[in-house]
Short mmCIF file of C-alpha atoms in Angstrom, two decimals:
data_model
loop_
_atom_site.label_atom_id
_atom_site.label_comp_id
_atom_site.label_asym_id
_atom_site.label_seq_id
_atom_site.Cartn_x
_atom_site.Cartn_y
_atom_site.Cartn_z
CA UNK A 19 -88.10 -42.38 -15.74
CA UNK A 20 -84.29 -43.50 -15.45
CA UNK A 21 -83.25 -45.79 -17.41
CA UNK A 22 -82.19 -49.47 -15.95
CA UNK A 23 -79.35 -50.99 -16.80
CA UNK A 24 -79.68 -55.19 -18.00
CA UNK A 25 -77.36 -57.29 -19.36
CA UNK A 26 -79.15 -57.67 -22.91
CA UNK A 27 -78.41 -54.11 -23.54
CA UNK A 28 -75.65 -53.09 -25.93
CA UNK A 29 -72.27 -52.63 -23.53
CA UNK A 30 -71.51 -49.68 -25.64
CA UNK A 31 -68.76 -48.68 -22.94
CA UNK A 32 -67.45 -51.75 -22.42
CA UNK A 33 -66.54 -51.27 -26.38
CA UNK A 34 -64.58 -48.18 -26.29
CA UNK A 35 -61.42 -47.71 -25.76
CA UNK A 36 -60.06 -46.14 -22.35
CA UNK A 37 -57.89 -42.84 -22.23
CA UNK A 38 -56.41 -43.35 -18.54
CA UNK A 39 -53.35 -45.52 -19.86
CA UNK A 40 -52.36 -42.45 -22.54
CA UNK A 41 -52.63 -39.85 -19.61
CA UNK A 42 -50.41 -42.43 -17.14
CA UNK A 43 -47.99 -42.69 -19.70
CA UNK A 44 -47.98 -38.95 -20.66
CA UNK A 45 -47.78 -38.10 -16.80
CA UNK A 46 -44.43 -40.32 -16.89
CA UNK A 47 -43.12 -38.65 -19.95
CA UNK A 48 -43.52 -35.21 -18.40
CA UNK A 49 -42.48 -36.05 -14.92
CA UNK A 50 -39.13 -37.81 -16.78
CA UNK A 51 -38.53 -34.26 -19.00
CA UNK A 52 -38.95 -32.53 -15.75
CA UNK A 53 -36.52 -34.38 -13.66
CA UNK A 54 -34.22 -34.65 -16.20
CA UNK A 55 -34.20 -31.03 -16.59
CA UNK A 56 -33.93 -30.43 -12.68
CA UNK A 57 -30.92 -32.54 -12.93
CA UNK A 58 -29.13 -30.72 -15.46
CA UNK A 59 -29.57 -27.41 -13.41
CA UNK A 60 -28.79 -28.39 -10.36
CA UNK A 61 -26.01 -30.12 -12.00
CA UNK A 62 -24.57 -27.00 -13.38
CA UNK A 63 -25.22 -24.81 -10.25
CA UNK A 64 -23.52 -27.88 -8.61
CA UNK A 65 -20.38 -27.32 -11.01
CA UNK A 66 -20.05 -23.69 -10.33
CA UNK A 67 -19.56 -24.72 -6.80
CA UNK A 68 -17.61 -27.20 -6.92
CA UNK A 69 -13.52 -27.72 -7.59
CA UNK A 70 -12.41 -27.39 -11.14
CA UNK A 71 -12.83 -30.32 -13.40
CA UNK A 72 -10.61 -31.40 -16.16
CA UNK A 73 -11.38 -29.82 -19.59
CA UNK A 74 -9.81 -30.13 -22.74
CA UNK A 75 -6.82 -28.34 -23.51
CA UNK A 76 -6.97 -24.60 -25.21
CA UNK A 77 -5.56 -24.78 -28.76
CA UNK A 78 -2.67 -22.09 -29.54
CA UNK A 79 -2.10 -21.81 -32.73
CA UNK A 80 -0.26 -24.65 -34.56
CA UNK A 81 -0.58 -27.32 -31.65
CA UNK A 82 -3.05 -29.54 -31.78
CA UNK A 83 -5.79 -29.55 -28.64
CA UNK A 84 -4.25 -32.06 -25.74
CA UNK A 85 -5.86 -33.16 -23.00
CA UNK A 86 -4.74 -30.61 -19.66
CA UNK A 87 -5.66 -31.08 -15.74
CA UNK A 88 -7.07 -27.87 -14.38
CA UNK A 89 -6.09 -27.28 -10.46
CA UNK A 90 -8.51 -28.72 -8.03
CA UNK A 91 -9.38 -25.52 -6.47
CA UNK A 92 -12.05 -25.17 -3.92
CA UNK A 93 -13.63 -21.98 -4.94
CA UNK A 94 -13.84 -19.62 -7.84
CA UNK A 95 -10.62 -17.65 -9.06
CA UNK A 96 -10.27 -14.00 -8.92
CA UNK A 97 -8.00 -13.55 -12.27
CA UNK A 98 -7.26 -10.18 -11.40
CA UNK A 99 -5.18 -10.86 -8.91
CA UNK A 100 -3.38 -13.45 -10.64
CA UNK A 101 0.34 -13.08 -10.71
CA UNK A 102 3.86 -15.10 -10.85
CA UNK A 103 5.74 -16.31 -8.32
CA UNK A 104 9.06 -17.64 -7.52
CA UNK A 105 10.39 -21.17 -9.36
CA UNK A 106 9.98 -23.51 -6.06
CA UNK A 107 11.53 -26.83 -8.09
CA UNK A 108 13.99 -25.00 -10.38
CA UNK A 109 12.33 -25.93 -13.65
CA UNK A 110 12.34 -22.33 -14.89
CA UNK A 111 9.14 -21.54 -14.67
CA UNK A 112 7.39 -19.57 -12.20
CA UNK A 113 4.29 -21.42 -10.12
CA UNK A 114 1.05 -18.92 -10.47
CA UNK A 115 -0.74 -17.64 -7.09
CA UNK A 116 -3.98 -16.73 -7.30
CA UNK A 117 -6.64 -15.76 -5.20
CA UNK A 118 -10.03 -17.54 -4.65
CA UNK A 119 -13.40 -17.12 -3.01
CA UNK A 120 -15.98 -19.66 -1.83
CA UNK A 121 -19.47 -18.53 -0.41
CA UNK A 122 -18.15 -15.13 1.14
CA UNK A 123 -14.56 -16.51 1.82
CA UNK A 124 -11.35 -15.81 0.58
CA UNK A 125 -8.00 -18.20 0.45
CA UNK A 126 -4.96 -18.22 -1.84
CA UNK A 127 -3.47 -20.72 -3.86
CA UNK A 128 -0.17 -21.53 -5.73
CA UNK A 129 -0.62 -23.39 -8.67
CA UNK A 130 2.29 -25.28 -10.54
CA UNK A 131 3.43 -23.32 -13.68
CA UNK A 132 4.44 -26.51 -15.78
CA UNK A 133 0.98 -28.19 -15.07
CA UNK A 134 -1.29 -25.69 -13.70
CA UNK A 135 -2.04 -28.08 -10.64
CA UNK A 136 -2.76 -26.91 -7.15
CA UNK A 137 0.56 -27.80 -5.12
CA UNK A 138 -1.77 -25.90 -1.95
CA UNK A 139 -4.57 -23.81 -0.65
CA UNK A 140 -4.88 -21.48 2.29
CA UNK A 141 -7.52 -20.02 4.06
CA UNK A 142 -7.40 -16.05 4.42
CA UNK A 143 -10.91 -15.47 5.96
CA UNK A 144 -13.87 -13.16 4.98
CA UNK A 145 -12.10 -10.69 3.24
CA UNK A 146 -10.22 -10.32 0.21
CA UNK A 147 -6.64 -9.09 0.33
CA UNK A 148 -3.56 -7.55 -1.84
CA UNK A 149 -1.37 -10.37 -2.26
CA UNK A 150 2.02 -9.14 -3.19
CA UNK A 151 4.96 -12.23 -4.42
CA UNK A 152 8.24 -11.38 -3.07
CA UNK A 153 10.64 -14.19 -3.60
CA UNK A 154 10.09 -17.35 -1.93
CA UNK A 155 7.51 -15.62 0.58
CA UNK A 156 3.82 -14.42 -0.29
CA UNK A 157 2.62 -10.71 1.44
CA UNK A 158 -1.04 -10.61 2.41
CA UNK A 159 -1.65 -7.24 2.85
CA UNK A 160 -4.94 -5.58 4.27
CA UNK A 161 -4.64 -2.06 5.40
CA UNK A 162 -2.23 -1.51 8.17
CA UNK A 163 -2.18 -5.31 8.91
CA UNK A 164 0.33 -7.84 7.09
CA UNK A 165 0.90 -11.46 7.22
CA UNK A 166 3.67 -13.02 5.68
CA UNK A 167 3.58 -16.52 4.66
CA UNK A 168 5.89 -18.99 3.12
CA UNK A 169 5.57 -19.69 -0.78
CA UNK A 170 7.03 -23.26 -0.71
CA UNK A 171 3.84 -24.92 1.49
CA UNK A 172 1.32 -21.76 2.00
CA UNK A 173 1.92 -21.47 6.01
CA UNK A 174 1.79 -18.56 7.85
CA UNK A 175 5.56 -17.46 8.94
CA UNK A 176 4.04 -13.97 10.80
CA UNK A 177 2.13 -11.05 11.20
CA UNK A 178 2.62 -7.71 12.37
CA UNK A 179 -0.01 -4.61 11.91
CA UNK A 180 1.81 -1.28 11.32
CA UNK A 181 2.01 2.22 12.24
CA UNK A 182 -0.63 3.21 8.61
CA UNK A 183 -1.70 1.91 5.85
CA UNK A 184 0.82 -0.48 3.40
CA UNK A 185 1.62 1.55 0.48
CA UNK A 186 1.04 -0.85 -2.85
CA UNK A 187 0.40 0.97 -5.77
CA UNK A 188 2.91 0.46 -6.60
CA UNK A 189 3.75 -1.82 -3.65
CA UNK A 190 6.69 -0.61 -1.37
CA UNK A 191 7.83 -3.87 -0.08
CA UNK A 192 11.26 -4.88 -0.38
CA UNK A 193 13.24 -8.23 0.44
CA UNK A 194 17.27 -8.21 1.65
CA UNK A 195 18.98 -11.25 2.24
CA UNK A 196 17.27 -11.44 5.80
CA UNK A 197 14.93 -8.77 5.94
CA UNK A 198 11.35 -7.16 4.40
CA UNK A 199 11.24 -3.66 4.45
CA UNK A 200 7.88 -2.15 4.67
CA UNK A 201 6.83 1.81 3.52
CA UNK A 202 3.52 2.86 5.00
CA UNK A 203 1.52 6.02 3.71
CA UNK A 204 2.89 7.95 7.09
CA UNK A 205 6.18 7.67 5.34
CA UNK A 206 8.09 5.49 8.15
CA UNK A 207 10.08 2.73 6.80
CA UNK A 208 10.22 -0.19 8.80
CA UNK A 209 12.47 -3.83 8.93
CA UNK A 210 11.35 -7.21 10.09
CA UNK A 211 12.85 -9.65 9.94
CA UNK A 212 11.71 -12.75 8.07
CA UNK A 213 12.57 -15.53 9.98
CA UNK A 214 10.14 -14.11 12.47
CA UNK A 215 8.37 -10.80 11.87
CA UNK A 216 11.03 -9.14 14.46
CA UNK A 217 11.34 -5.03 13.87
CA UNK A 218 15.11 -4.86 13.36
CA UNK A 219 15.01 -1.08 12.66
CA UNK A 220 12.69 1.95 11.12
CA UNK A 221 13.38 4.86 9.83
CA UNK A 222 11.17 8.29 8.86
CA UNK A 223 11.56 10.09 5.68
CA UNK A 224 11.73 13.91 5.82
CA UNK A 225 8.80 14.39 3.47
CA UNK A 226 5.49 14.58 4.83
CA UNK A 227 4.21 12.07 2.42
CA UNK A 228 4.83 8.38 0.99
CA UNK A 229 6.91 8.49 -1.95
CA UNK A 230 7.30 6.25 -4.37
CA UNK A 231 11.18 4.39 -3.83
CA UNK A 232 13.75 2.54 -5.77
CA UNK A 233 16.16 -0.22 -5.08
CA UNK A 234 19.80 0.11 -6.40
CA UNK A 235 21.67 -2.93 -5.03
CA UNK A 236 21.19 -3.28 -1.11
CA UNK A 237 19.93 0.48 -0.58
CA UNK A 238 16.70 2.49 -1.11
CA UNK A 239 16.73 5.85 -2.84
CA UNK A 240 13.96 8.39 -3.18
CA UNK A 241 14.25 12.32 -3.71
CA UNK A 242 13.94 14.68 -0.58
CA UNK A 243 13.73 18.66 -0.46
CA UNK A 244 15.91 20.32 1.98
CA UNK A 245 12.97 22.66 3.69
CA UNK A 246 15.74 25.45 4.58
CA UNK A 247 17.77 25.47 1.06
CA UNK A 248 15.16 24.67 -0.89
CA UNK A 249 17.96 21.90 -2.95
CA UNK A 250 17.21 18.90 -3.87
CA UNK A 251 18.79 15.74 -3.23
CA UNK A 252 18.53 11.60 -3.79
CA UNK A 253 18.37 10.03 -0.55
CA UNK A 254 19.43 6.59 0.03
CA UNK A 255 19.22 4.54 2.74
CA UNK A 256 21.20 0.75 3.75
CA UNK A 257 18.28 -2.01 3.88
CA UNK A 258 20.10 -3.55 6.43
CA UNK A 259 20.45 -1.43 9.10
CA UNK A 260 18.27 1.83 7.81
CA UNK A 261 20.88 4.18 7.78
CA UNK A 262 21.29 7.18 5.41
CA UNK A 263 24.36 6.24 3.43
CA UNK A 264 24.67 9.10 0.99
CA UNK A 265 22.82 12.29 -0.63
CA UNK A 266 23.35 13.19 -4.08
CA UNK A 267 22.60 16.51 -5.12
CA UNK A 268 19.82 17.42 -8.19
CA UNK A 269 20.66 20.89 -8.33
CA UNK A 270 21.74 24.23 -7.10
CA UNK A 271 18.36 26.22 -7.78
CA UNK A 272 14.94 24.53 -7.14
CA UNK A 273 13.66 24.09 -10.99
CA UNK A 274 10.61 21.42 -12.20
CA UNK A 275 12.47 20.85 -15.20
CA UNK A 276 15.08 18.54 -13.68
CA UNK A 277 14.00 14.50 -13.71
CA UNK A 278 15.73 11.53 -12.13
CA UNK A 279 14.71 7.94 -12.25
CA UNK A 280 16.63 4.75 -11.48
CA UNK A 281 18.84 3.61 -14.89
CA UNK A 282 17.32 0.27 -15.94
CA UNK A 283 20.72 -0.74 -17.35
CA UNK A 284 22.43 -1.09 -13.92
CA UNK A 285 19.74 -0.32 -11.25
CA UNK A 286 22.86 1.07 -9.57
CA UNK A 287 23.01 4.78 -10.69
CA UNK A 288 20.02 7.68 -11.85
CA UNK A 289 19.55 8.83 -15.28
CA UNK A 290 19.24 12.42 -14.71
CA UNK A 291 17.69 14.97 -17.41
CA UNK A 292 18.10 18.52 -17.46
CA UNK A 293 16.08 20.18 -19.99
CA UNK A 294 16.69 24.04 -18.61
CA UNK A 295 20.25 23.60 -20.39
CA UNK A 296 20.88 24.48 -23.59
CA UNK A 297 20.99 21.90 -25.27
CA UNK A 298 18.72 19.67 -22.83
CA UNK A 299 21.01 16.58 -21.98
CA UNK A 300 20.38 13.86 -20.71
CA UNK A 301 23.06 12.05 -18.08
CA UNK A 302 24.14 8.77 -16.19
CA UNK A 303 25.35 9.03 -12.77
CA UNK A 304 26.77 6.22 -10.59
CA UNK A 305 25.82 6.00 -6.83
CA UNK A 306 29.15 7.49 -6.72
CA UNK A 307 28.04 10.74 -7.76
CA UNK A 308 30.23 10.26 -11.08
CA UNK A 309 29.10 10.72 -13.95
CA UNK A 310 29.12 7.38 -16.70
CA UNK A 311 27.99 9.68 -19.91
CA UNK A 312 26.08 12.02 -20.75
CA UNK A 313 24.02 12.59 -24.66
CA UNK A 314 22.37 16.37 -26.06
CA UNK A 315 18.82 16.03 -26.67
CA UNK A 316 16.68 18.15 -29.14
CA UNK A 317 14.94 21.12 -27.23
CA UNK A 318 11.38 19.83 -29.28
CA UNK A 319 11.60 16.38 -27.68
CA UNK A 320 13.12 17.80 -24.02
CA UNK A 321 9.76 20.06 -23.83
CA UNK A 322 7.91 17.01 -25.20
CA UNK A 323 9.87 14.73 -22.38
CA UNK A 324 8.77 17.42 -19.69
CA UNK A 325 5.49 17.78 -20.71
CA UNK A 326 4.10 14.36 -21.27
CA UNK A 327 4.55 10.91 -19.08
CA UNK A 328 7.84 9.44 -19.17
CA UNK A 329 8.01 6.32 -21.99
CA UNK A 330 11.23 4.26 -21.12
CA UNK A 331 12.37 0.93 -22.61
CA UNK A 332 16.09 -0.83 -22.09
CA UNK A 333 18.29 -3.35 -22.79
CA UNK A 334 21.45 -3.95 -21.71
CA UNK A 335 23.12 -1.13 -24.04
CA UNK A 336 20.40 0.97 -25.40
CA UNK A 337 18.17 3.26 -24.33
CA UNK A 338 14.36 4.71 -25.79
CA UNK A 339 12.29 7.44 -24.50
CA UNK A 340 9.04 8.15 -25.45
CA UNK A 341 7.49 12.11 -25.72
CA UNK A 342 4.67 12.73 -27.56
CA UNK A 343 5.37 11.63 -31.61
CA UNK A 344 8.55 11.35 -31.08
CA UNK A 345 11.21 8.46 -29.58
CA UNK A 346 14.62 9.11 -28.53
CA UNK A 347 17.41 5.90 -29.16
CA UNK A 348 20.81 5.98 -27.15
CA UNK A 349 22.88 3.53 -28.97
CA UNK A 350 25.64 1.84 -27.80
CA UNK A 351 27.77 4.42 -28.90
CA UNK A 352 25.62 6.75 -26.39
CA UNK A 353 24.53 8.62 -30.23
CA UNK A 354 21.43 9.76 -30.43
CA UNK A 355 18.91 8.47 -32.94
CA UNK A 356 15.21 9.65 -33.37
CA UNK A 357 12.16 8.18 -34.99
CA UNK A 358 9.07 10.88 -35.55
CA UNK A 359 5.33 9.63 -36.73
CA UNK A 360 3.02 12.58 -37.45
CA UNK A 361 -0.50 12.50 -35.79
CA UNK A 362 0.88 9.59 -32.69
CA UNK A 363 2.01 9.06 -29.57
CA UNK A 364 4.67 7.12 -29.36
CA UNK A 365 5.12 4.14 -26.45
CA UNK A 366 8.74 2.24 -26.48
CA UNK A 367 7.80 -1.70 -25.93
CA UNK A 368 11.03 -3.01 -25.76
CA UNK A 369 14.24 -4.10 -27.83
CA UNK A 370 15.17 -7.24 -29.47
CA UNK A 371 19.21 -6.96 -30.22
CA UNK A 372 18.71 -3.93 -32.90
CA UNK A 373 15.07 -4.10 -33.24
CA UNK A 374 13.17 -1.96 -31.11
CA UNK A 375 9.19 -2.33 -30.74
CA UNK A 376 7.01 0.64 -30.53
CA UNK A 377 3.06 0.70 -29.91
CA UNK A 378 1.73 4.31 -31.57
CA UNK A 379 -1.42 5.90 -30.51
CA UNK A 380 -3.51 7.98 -32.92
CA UNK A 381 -4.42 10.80 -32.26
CA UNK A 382 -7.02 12.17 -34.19
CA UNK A 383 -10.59 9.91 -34.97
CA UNK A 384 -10.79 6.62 -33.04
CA UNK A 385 -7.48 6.11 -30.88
CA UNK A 386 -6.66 3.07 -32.48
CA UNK A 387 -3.09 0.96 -31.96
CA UNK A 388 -0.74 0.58 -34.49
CA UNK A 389 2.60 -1.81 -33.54
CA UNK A 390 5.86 -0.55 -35.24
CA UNK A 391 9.46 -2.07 -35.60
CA UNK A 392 12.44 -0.03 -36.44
CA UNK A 393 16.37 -0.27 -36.46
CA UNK A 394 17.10 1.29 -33.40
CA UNK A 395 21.00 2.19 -34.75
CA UNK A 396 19.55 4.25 -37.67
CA UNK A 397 15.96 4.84 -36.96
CA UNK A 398 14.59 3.23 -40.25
CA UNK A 399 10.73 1.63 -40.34
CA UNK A 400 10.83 -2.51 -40.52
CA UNK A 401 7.11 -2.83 -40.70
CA UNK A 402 3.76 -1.43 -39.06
CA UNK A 403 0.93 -2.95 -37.92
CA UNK A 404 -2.26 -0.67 -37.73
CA UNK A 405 -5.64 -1.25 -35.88
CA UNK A 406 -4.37 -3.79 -33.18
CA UNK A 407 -7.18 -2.68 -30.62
CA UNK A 408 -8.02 1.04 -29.29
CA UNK A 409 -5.91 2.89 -26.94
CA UNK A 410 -9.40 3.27 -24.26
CA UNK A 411 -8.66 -0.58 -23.75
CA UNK A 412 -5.73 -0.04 -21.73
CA UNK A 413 -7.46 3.08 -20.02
CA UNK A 414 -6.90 2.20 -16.25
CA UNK A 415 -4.91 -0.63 -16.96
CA UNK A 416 -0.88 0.84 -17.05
CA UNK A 417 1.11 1.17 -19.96
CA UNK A 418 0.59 -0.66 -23.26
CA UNK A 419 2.64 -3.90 -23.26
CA UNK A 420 4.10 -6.57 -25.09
CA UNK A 421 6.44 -9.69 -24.43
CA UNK A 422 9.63 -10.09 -26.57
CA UNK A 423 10.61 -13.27 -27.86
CA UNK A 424 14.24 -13.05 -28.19
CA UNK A 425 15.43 -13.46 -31.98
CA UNK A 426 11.52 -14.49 -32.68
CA UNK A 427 9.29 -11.15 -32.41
CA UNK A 428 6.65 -9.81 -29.96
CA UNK A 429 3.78 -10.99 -28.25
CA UNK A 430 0.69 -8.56 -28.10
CA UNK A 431 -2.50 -8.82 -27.12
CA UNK A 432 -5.55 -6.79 -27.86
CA UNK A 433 -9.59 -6.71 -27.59
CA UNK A 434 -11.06 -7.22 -31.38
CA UNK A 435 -12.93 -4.02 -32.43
CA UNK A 436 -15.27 -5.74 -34.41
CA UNK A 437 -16.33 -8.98 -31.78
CA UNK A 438 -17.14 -8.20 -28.84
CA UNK A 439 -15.41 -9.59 -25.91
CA UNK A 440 -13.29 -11.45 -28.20
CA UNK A 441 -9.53 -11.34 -27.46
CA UNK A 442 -6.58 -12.04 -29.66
CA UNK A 443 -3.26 -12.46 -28.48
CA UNK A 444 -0.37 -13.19 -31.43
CA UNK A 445 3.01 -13.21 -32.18
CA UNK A 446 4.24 -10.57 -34.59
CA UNK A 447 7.39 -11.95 -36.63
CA UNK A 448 10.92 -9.54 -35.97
CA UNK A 449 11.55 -9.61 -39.72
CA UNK A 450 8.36 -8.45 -40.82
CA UNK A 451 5.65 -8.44 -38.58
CA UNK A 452 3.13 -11.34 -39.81
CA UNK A 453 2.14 -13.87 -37.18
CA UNK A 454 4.01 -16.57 -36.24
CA UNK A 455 1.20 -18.00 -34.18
CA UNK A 456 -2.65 -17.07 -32.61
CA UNK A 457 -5.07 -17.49 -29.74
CA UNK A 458 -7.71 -15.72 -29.21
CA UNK A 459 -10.74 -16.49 -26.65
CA UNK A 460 -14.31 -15.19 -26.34
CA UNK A 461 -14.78 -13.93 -23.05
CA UNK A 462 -18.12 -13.45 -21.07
CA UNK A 463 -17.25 -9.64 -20.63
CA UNK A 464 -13.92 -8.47 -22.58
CA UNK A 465 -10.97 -7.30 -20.65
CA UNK A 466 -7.61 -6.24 -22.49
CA UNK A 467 -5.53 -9.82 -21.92
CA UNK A 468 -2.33 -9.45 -19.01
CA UNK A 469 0.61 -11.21 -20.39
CA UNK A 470 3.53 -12.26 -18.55
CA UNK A 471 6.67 -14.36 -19.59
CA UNK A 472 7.77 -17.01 -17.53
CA UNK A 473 10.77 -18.56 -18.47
CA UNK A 474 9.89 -20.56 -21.71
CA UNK A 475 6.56 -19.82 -21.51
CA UNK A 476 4.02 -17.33 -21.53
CA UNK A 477 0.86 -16.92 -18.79
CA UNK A 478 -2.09 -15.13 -20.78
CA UNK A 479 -4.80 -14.10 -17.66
CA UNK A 480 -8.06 -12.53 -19.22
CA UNK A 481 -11.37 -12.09 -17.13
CA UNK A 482 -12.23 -15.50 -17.62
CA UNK A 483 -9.66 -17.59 -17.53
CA UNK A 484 -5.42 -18.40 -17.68
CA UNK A 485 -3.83 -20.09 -20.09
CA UNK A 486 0.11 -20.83 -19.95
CA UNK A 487 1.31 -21.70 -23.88
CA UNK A 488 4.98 -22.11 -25.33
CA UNK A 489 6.00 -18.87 -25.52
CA UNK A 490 7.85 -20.42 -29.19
CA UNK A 491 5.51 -22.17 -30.34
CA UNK A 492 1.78 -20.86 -28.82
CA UNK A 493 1.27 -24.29 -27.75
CA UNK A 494 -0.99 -24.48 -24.81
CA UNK A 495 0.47 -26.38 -21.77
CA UNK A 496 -2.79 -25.88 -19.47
CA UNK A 497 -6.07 -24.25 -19.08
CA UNK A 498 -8.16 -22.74 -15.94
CA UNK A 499 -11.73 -21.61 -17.06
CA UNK A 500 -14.35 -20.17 -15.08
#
């Protein structure tokens, strides 16, 4: 028999207490965690996508952190193909282009090297290109097809498509007064001119492949082989006009051991070695086919020179190759001084008046990088720096590098062996190597840090980021992040 509810029975419901109003407000709580959560990943999806904010300022060494304007960009930066370009309001400093994609599309930009702020952006299309500076103009190479635009405001000037592919590694594209001259892989040469993308003249080299050439003054030179005499000669051609000005003879008999490259100190003669003589020797020649001087070299480090890649660093009077564990100084005095380190190979960074910085490779166990400074009149050690990084760092990546400060020391920049991804970047003092100032900057996925001097400053691109600091003082003018 059910049970009938009256109203003198005890209202034992009525008494307790209800649980909807704790659900309700635990519903809210959740549905308010949720969204709020939601919102913070779509916000940071929404800042991947969008232009770069402004961030606060990277802190290189002694400065303290101020606050820096990254670029608007539209897009995300491709670092790698980050490089200078010409001063466009004479504040000596290089702008920065770079080049930037945005849901499958590719554009360039120019960025202002004092502030790091976009002064444009262009539209390039669905692919990504080589994008070579050259002066106050910007080369957008793809291919056989190249576009030319102008650096001051990022509009197209012209484009032309050639006869085969654009040789760029390194990139054969030359500017004269009027004029871009343009190597493909067929070896033609061929003028346009700038104003607009007219062929003025081409030329085609006897060999049956694209050599690599070099500029002395308003002519190109490169080395051809006379197919009947076997002799071999440095050709050189007139940028204006494309014709064949002069030949200057290597030598009499065909032999591998004779080199030739352009002589940093002028860029208007050849430094010629000949390591068959005895002694080896190594020479200076004018365009003139006359010779400026000429220094003996040991037969250890010619077969060393001959066998190995060529090491070279200048300044304005001296002279250091690099061959195996050895490095050969030409002093002012064209004297020859040597400096020997058992168990590494040698690399010649650069000179600062008498100082001359040298990375060293070892050789045996890990192929860690030691950073050396000696008197490059006598020879004598200043001071070594050892385990700055591991030679497989620069693997792929050129020569190892460093930036001098004149009168200050050298900038160098390595991967930490002991962080990973971590990347340090310091100035090493000229008088005894400690460090004058730091950055460093922990990077999604390490890549050895490119650094290039511009002007009074320094621009240090890693995978992640640029960062353009007082090249004095490390202090850090302005900041892009990914």
């Amino acid at each position: 028999m059910s049970q009938q509810w009256n109203s003198n029975m005890a209202p034992y419901r009525q008494d307790r207490s209800s649980c909807m109003p704790v659900i309700l407000v635990l519903l809210i709580l959740l549905a308010a965690i949720g969204g709020g959560v939601y919102f913070l990943l779509n916000k940071s999806l929404d800042s991947a996508k969008s232009p770069l904010r402004s961030v606060q300022g990277t802190t290189v060494g002694i400065g303290q952190p101020v606050e820096v304007e990254q670029p608007t960009i539209t897009g995300s930066v491709l670092y790698h193909s980050t490089q200078l370009a010409y001063d466009r309001n004479g504040d000596e400093r290089n702008e920065v282009l770079v080049q930037v994609t945005s849901n499958s599309q590719y554009s360039m930009a120019l960025l202002d090297g004092a502030d790091g702020k976009a002064l444009w952006q262009t539209d390039l299309g669905s692919e990504s290109y080589e994008l070579v500076s050259l002066d106050q103009h910007i080369a957008v190479v793809k291919e056989r097809d190249l576009r030319l635009f102008n650096a001051k405001d990022g509009t197209l000037a012209w484009q032309n498509r050639l006869s085969d592919r654009i040789q760029l590694h390194p990139p054969m594209l030359f500017i004269s007064t009027d004029l871009i001259v343009v190597q493909t892989y067929d070896n033609v040469l061929t003028a346009f001119e700038l104003a607009s993308g007219t062929q003025r003249w081409q030329k085609t080299l006897a060999d049956n492949y694209a050599r690599a050439l070099a500029k002395f003054g308003d002519e190109l030179c490169a080395t051809e082989r006379d197919a009947e005499s076997g002799l071999e000669y440095i050709i050189c051609y007139a940028l204006q006009t494309g014709e064949q000005r002069q030949a200057i003879q290597l030598n009499e008999d065909w032999t591998e051991h004779i080199e030739w490259m352009a002589d940093p100190q002028t860029n208007t003669g050849i430094l010629r070695m000949r390591s068959d003589s005895d002694p080896a020797q190594l020479a200076a020649i004018g365009l003139d086919q006359q010779q400026r001087w000429s220094v003996e070299l040991a037969d250890d480090f010619a077969d060393s020179f001959r066998s190995s890649d060529r090491r070279l660093a200048s300044s304005a009077d001296m002279l250091a190759f690099g061959a195996g564990e050895q490095v050969a100084i030409i002093t002012p005095e064209h004297q020859v001084v040597t400096y020997s380190l058992s168990d590494y190979e040698l690399h010649p960074i650069g000179f600062d008046a008498e100082v001359l910085y040298i990375a060293a490779v070892k050789q045996r166990g890990t192929n860690t990088v030691s950073m050396l400074a000696v008197n490059a009149k006598t020879a004598e050690l200043l001071w070594r720096l050892d385990d700055l990084g591991t030679s497989s760092d620069w693997s792929g990546n050129g020569s190892i590098q460093g930036v001098i400060v004149p009168g200050e020391g050298i900038v160098f920049g390595w991967l930490d062996q002991e962080i990973d991804d971590l990347v340090r970047v310091q100035l090493l003092k000229r008088a005894d190597g400690t460090v004058g100032w730091s950055f460093q900057q922990e990077m999604f996925i390490g890549q050895l840090p490119t650094l290039t001097r511009s002007g009074n400053a320094l621009l240090i691109q890693t995978g992640d980021g640029l960062t353009m600091a007082n090249l004095r003082t490390g202090e850090g003018l302005w900041t892009l992040t990914r």
